[in-house]
Amino acid sequence: MSQRGLILINTGNGKGKTTAALGVAFRAIGQGLTVSVIQFFKGKWKTGEMEAARQLGLELTPMGKGFTWESKNLEEDKELMRRAWSVASEKILSGKYDLVILDELNYVLGYGYLSVDEVIRCLQSRPSHVHVVLTGRNAPDEIISIADCVTEMRDIKHPYRRGIAAQKGIDF
Ligand code: ATP
Ligand code: MG
């Protein structure tokens, strides 16, 4: 079977971007691939995926400390995101992983905490077998143009708009 590393993007305003990426991780683990998931924002709360990853032996690294709109220290956020990117880019370039998931990276790019060019340079110089998945709303056009598979989640209905809070096991 020929292996060719792909760049996949899950974007759009509808729910399902992170969970679809975790679905790929689940599938890849089952095929014996080595997988690393880097979550750029998560870290403050314990999520279901953190516990499931521990049970499955899936490497999942929460690099954030919650959501940036809750933060009072933008410089600290920026530093945190830069550190997360340095960990992530090292993993991508190392060739040790068959699949690297960059969860919410699009948001980090949207905030201007990292340069799109820097991310593209890393993606383009990665070893040829490495698959990379990026998630988050508003994927930059420059990354969409170098990606192999781009899926836009469309928001038709979300319980949040009826005042229903995030549900354990469904949202986190
Ligand atoms: P999920 O992690 O459930 O796959 P996602 O990655 O597509 O969602 P994000 O933009 O990362 O969505 O936002 C994460 C949180 O925001 C989740 O709790 C999710 O349920 C919620 N969310 C996602 N889309 C919407 C929406 N259209 N309206 C309100 N809340 C949303
Ligand atoms: Mg998400």
CSV table of C-alpha atoms and ligand atoms in Angstrom, one decimal:
chain,number,residue,atom,x,y,z
A,1,MET,CA,0.0,0.0,0.0
A,2,SER,CA,1.5,3.3,-1.0
A,3,GLN,CA,1.7,5.9,1.8
A,4,ARG,CA,1.5,9.6,1.0
A,5,GLY,CA,1.2,12.1,3.8
A,6,LEU,CA,-1.9,14.4,3.4
A,7,ILE,CA,-2.8,17.8,4.8
A,8,LEU,CA,-6.4,17.7,6.0
A,9,ILE,CA,-8.4,20.7,7.3
A,10,ASN,CA,-11.6,20.7,9.3
A,11,THR,CA,-13.0,24.2,9.3
A,12,GLY,CA,-16.4,26.1,9.2
A,13,ASN,CA,-18.8,27.3,11.9
A,14,GLY,CA,-20.6,24.0,12.6
A,15,LYS,CA,-19.7,21.6,15.3
A,16,GLY,CA,-17.6,18.6,14.6
A,17,LYS,CA,-14.1,19.9,13.7
A,18,THR,CA,-12.2,18.6,16.7
A,19,THR,CA,-14.3,15.5,17.1
A,20,ALA,CA,-13.8,14.5,13.4
A,21,ALA,CA,-10.0,14.9,13.9
A,22,LEU,CA,-10.1,12.7,17.0
A,23,GLY,CA,-12.0,10.2,14.9
A,24,VAL,CA,-9.1,10.1,12.5
A,25,ALA,CA,-6.7,9.6,15.4
A,26,PHE,CA,-8.8,6.7,16.6
A,27,ARG,CA,-8.8,5.1,13.2
A,28,ALA,CA,-5.1,5.6,12.7
A,29,ILE,CA,-4.2,4.1,16.1
A,30,GLY,CA,-6.2,1.0,15.0
A,31,GLN,CA,-4.0,0.8,11.9
A,32,GLY,CA,-0.9,0.9,14.0
A,33,LEU,CA,0.1,4.4,13.0
A,34,THR,CA,2.0,6.6,15.5
A,35,VAL,CA,-0.2,9.6,16.4
A,36,SER,CA,0.3,12.9,18.2
A,37,VAL,CA,-2.5,15.3,19.0
A,38,ILE,CA,-1.6,18.8,20.0
A,39,GLN,CA,-4.4,20.9,21.4
A,40,PHE,CA,-3.5,24.6,21.2
A,41,PHE,CA,-6.3,25.9,23.5
A,42,LYS,CA,-7.4,23.1,25.8
A,43,GLY,CA,-5.6,22.5,29.0
A,44,LYS,CA,-7.6,24.2,31.7
A,45,TRP,CA,-10.4,21.7,32.0
A,46,LYS,CA,-10.2,18.0,31.8
A,47,THR,CA,-11.8,16.7,28.6
A,48,GLY,CA,-13.1,13.3,27.7
A,49,GLU,CA,-10.5,13.0,25.0
A,50,MET,CA,-7.7,13.5,27.5
A,51,GLU,CA,-8.9,10.5,29.6
A,52,ALA,CA,-9.7,8.4,26.5
A,53,ALA,CA,-6.2,9.1,25.1
A,54,ARG,CA,-4.6,8.0,28.3
A,55,GLN,CA,-6.6,4.7,28.2
A,56,LEU,CA,-5.7,4.1,24.5
A,57,GLY,CA,-2.1,5.1,24.8
A,58,LEU,CA,-2.6,8.0,22.4
A,59,GLU,CA,-0.2,10.9,22.8
A,60,LEU,CA,-2.4,14.0,23.4
A,61,THR,CA,-0.8,17.2,24.6
A,62,PRO,CA,-2.9,20.0,25.8
A,63,MET,CA,-0.7,23.1,25.4
A,64,GLY,CA,-3.2,25.9,26.3
A,65,LYS,CA,-4.8,27.1,29.4
A,66,GLY,CA,-8.4,27.6,28.3
A,67,PHE,CA,-9.7,30.1,25.8
A,68,THR,CA,-8.0,33.3,24.9
A,69,TRP,CA,-11.1,35.5,25.4
A,70,GLU,CA,-11.0,34.6,29.1
A,71,SER,CA,-7.5,35.7,29.3
A,72,LYS,CA,-6.2,38.9,30.7
A,73,ASN,CA,-2.7,38.4,29.6
A,74,LEU,CA,-2.3,38.5,25.8
A,75,GLU,CA,1.5,38.4,25.9
A,76,GLU,CA,1.4,35.3,28.0
A,77,ASP,CA,-1.1,33.7,25.6
A,78,LYS,CA,1.2,34.5,22.7
A,79,GLU,CA,4.2,33.0,24.4
A,80,LEU,CA,2.1,29.8,25.2
A,81,MET,CA,1.0,29.5,21.6
A,82,ARG,CA,4.6,30.0,20.3
A,83,ARG,CA,5.8,27.3,22.7
A,84,ALA,CA,3.0,25.0,21.5
A,85,TRP,CA,3.9,25.6,17.9
A,86,SER,CA,7.6,24.8,18.6
A,87,VAL,CA,6.6,21.5,20.1
A,88,ALA,CA,4.2,20.8,17.2
A,89,SER,CA,6.6,21.7,14.4
A,90,GLU,CA,9.3,19.6,15.9
A,91,LYS,CA,7.0,16.6,16.0
A,92,ILE,CA,5.9,17.1,12.4
A,93,LEU,CA,9.5,17.5,11.1
A,94,SER,CA,10.9,14.6,13.2
A,95,GLY,CA,9.2,12.0,11.0
A,96,LYS,CA,8.5,10.0,14.2
A,97,TYR,CA,4.8,10.4,13.7
A,98,ASP,CA,2.6,9.2,10.9
A,99,LEU,CA,-0.2,11.6,11.9
A,100,VAL,CA,0.0,14.9,13.8
A,101,ILE,CA,-3.2,16.7,14.7
A,102,LEU,CA,-3.0,20.4,15.3
A,103,ASP,CA,-6.3,21.1,17.1
A,104,GLU,CA,-7.5,24.7,16.9
A,105,LEU,CA,-4.4,25.9,15.1
A,106,ASN,CA,-6.6,27.9,12.8
A,107,TYR,CA,-7.7,30.1,15.7
A,108,VAL,CA,-4.1,30.7,16.7
A,109,LEU,CA,-3.4,31.9,13.1
A,110,GLY,CA,-6.5,34.0,13.2
A,111,TYR,CA,-5.3,35.8,16.2
A,112,GLY,CA,-2.0,36.5,14.5
A,113,TYR,CA,0.0,34.7,17.2
A,114,LEU,CA,1.9,32.7,14.6
A,115,SER,CA,2.7,33.5,11.0
A,116,VAL,CA,0.9,31.5,8.3
A,117,ASP,CA,4.1,31.5,6.3
A,118,GLU,CA,6.0,29.8,9.1
A,119,VAL,CA,3.3,27.1,9.4
A,120,ILE,CA,3.3,26.5,5.6
A,121,ARG,CA,7.1,26.3,5.5
A,122,CYS,CA,6.9,23.6,8.2
A,123,LEU,CA,4.1,21.6,6.4
A,124,GLN,CA,5.9,21.7,3.1
A,125,SER,CA,9.2,20.5,4.5
A,126,ARG,CA,7.7,17.6,6.5
A,127,PRO,CA,8.8,14.0,5.7
A,128,SER,CA,6.6,12.7,2.9
A,129,HIS,CA,4.8,10.0,5.0
A,130,VAL,CA,3.4,12.5,7.6
A,131,HIS,CA,-0.3,13.3,7.6
A,132,VAL,CA,-1.3,16.5,9.3
A,133,VAL,CA,-4.8,17.6,10.4
A,134,LEU,CA,-5.6,21.2,11.2
A,135,THR,CA,-8.8,22.2,12.9
A,136,GLY,CA,-10.6,25.5,13.7
A,137,ARG,CA,-12.8,28.1,12.1
A,138,ASN,CA,-11.6,30.4,9.4
A,139,ALA,CA,-8.7,28.4,8.0
A,140,PRO,CA,-6.5,30.8,6.1
A,141,ASP,CA,-6.8,30.7,2.3
A,142,GLU,CA,-3.0,30.1,1.9
A,143,ILE,CA,-3.2,26.9,3.9
A,144,ILE,CA,-6.4,25.8,2.2
A,145,SER,CA,-4.6,26.1,-1.1
A,146,ILE,CA,-1.8,23.7,-0.1
A,147,ALA,CA,-4.1,21.2,1.6
A,148,ASP,CA,-5.3,17.9,0.1
A,149,CYS,CA,-8.6,17.6,1.9
A,150,VAL,CA,-10.7,20.5,3.2
A,151,THR,CA,-14.0,20.0,4.9
A,152,GLU,CA,-16.3,22.8,6.0
A,153,MET,CA,-18.6,22.0,8.9
A,154,ARG,CA,-21.9,23.9,8.3
A,155,ASP,CA,-23.9,25.1,11.2
A,156,ILE,CA,-27.5,24.2,10.7
A,157,LYS,CA,-28.6,24.0,14.4
A,158,HIS,CA,-26.7,24.1,17.7
A,159,PRO,CA,-28.2,23.5,21.1
A,160,TYR,CA,-26.2,26.5,22.4
A,161,ARG,CA,-28.6,28.8,20.7
A,162,ARG,CA,-31.5,27.4,22.6
A,163,GLY,CA,-29.7,28.0,25.9
A,164,ILE,CA,-28.5,24.4,26.3
A,165,ALA,CA,-25.1,24.2,28.0
A,166,ALA,CA,-22.2,22.1,26.7
A,167,GLN,CA,-22.8,18.5,27.5
A,168,LYS,CA,-20.2,16.1,29.0
A,169,GLY,CA,-19.2,13.5,26.5
A,170,ILE,CA,-20.6,15.5,23.6
A,171,ASP,CA,-18.8,18.8,23.8
A,172,PHE,CA,-15.9,18.0,26.1
B,1,ATP,P1,-16.3,19.7,18.6
B,1,ATP,O1,-15.1,19.8,19.6
B,1,ATP,O2,-17.5,19.4,19.4
B,1,ATP,O3,-16.0,18.8,17.5
B,1,ATP,P2,-15.6,22.0,17.1
B,1,ATP,O4,-14.2,21.6,17.2
B,1,ATP,O5,-16.2,22.0,15.7
B,1,ATP,O6,-16.5,21.2,18.1
B,1,ATP,P3,-14.9,24.6,18.2
B,1,ATP,O7,-15.0,25.8,17.3
B,1,ATP,O8,-13.5,24.1,18.5
B,1,ATP,O9,-15.9,23.5,17.6
B,1,ATP,O10,-15.7,24.9,19.5
B,1,ATP,C1,-15.6,24.0,20.6
B,1,ATP,C2,-16.9,24.1,21.4
B,1,ATP,O11,-17.8,25.0,20.9
B,1,ATP,C3,-17.6,22.8,21.5
B,1,ATP,O12,-18.2,22.7,22.8
B,1,ATP,C4,-18.8,22.9,20.6
B,1,ATP,O13,-19.9,22.2,20.9
B,1,ATP,C5,-19.1,24.4,20.6
B,1,ATP,N1,-19.5,24.8,19.2
B,1,ATP,C6,-19.1,24.4,18.1
B,1,ATP,N2,-19.8,24.9,17.0
B,1,ATP,C7,-20.7,25.7,17.6
B,1,ATP,C8,-21.8,26.6,17.1
B,1,ATP,N3,-22.0,26.7,15.8
B,1,ATP,N4,-22.5,27.3,18.1
B,1,ATP,C9,-22.2,27.2,19.4
B,1,ATP,N5,-21.3,26.4,19.9
B,1,ATP,C10,-20.5,25.7,19.0
B,2,MG,MG,-12.5,22.4,18.1
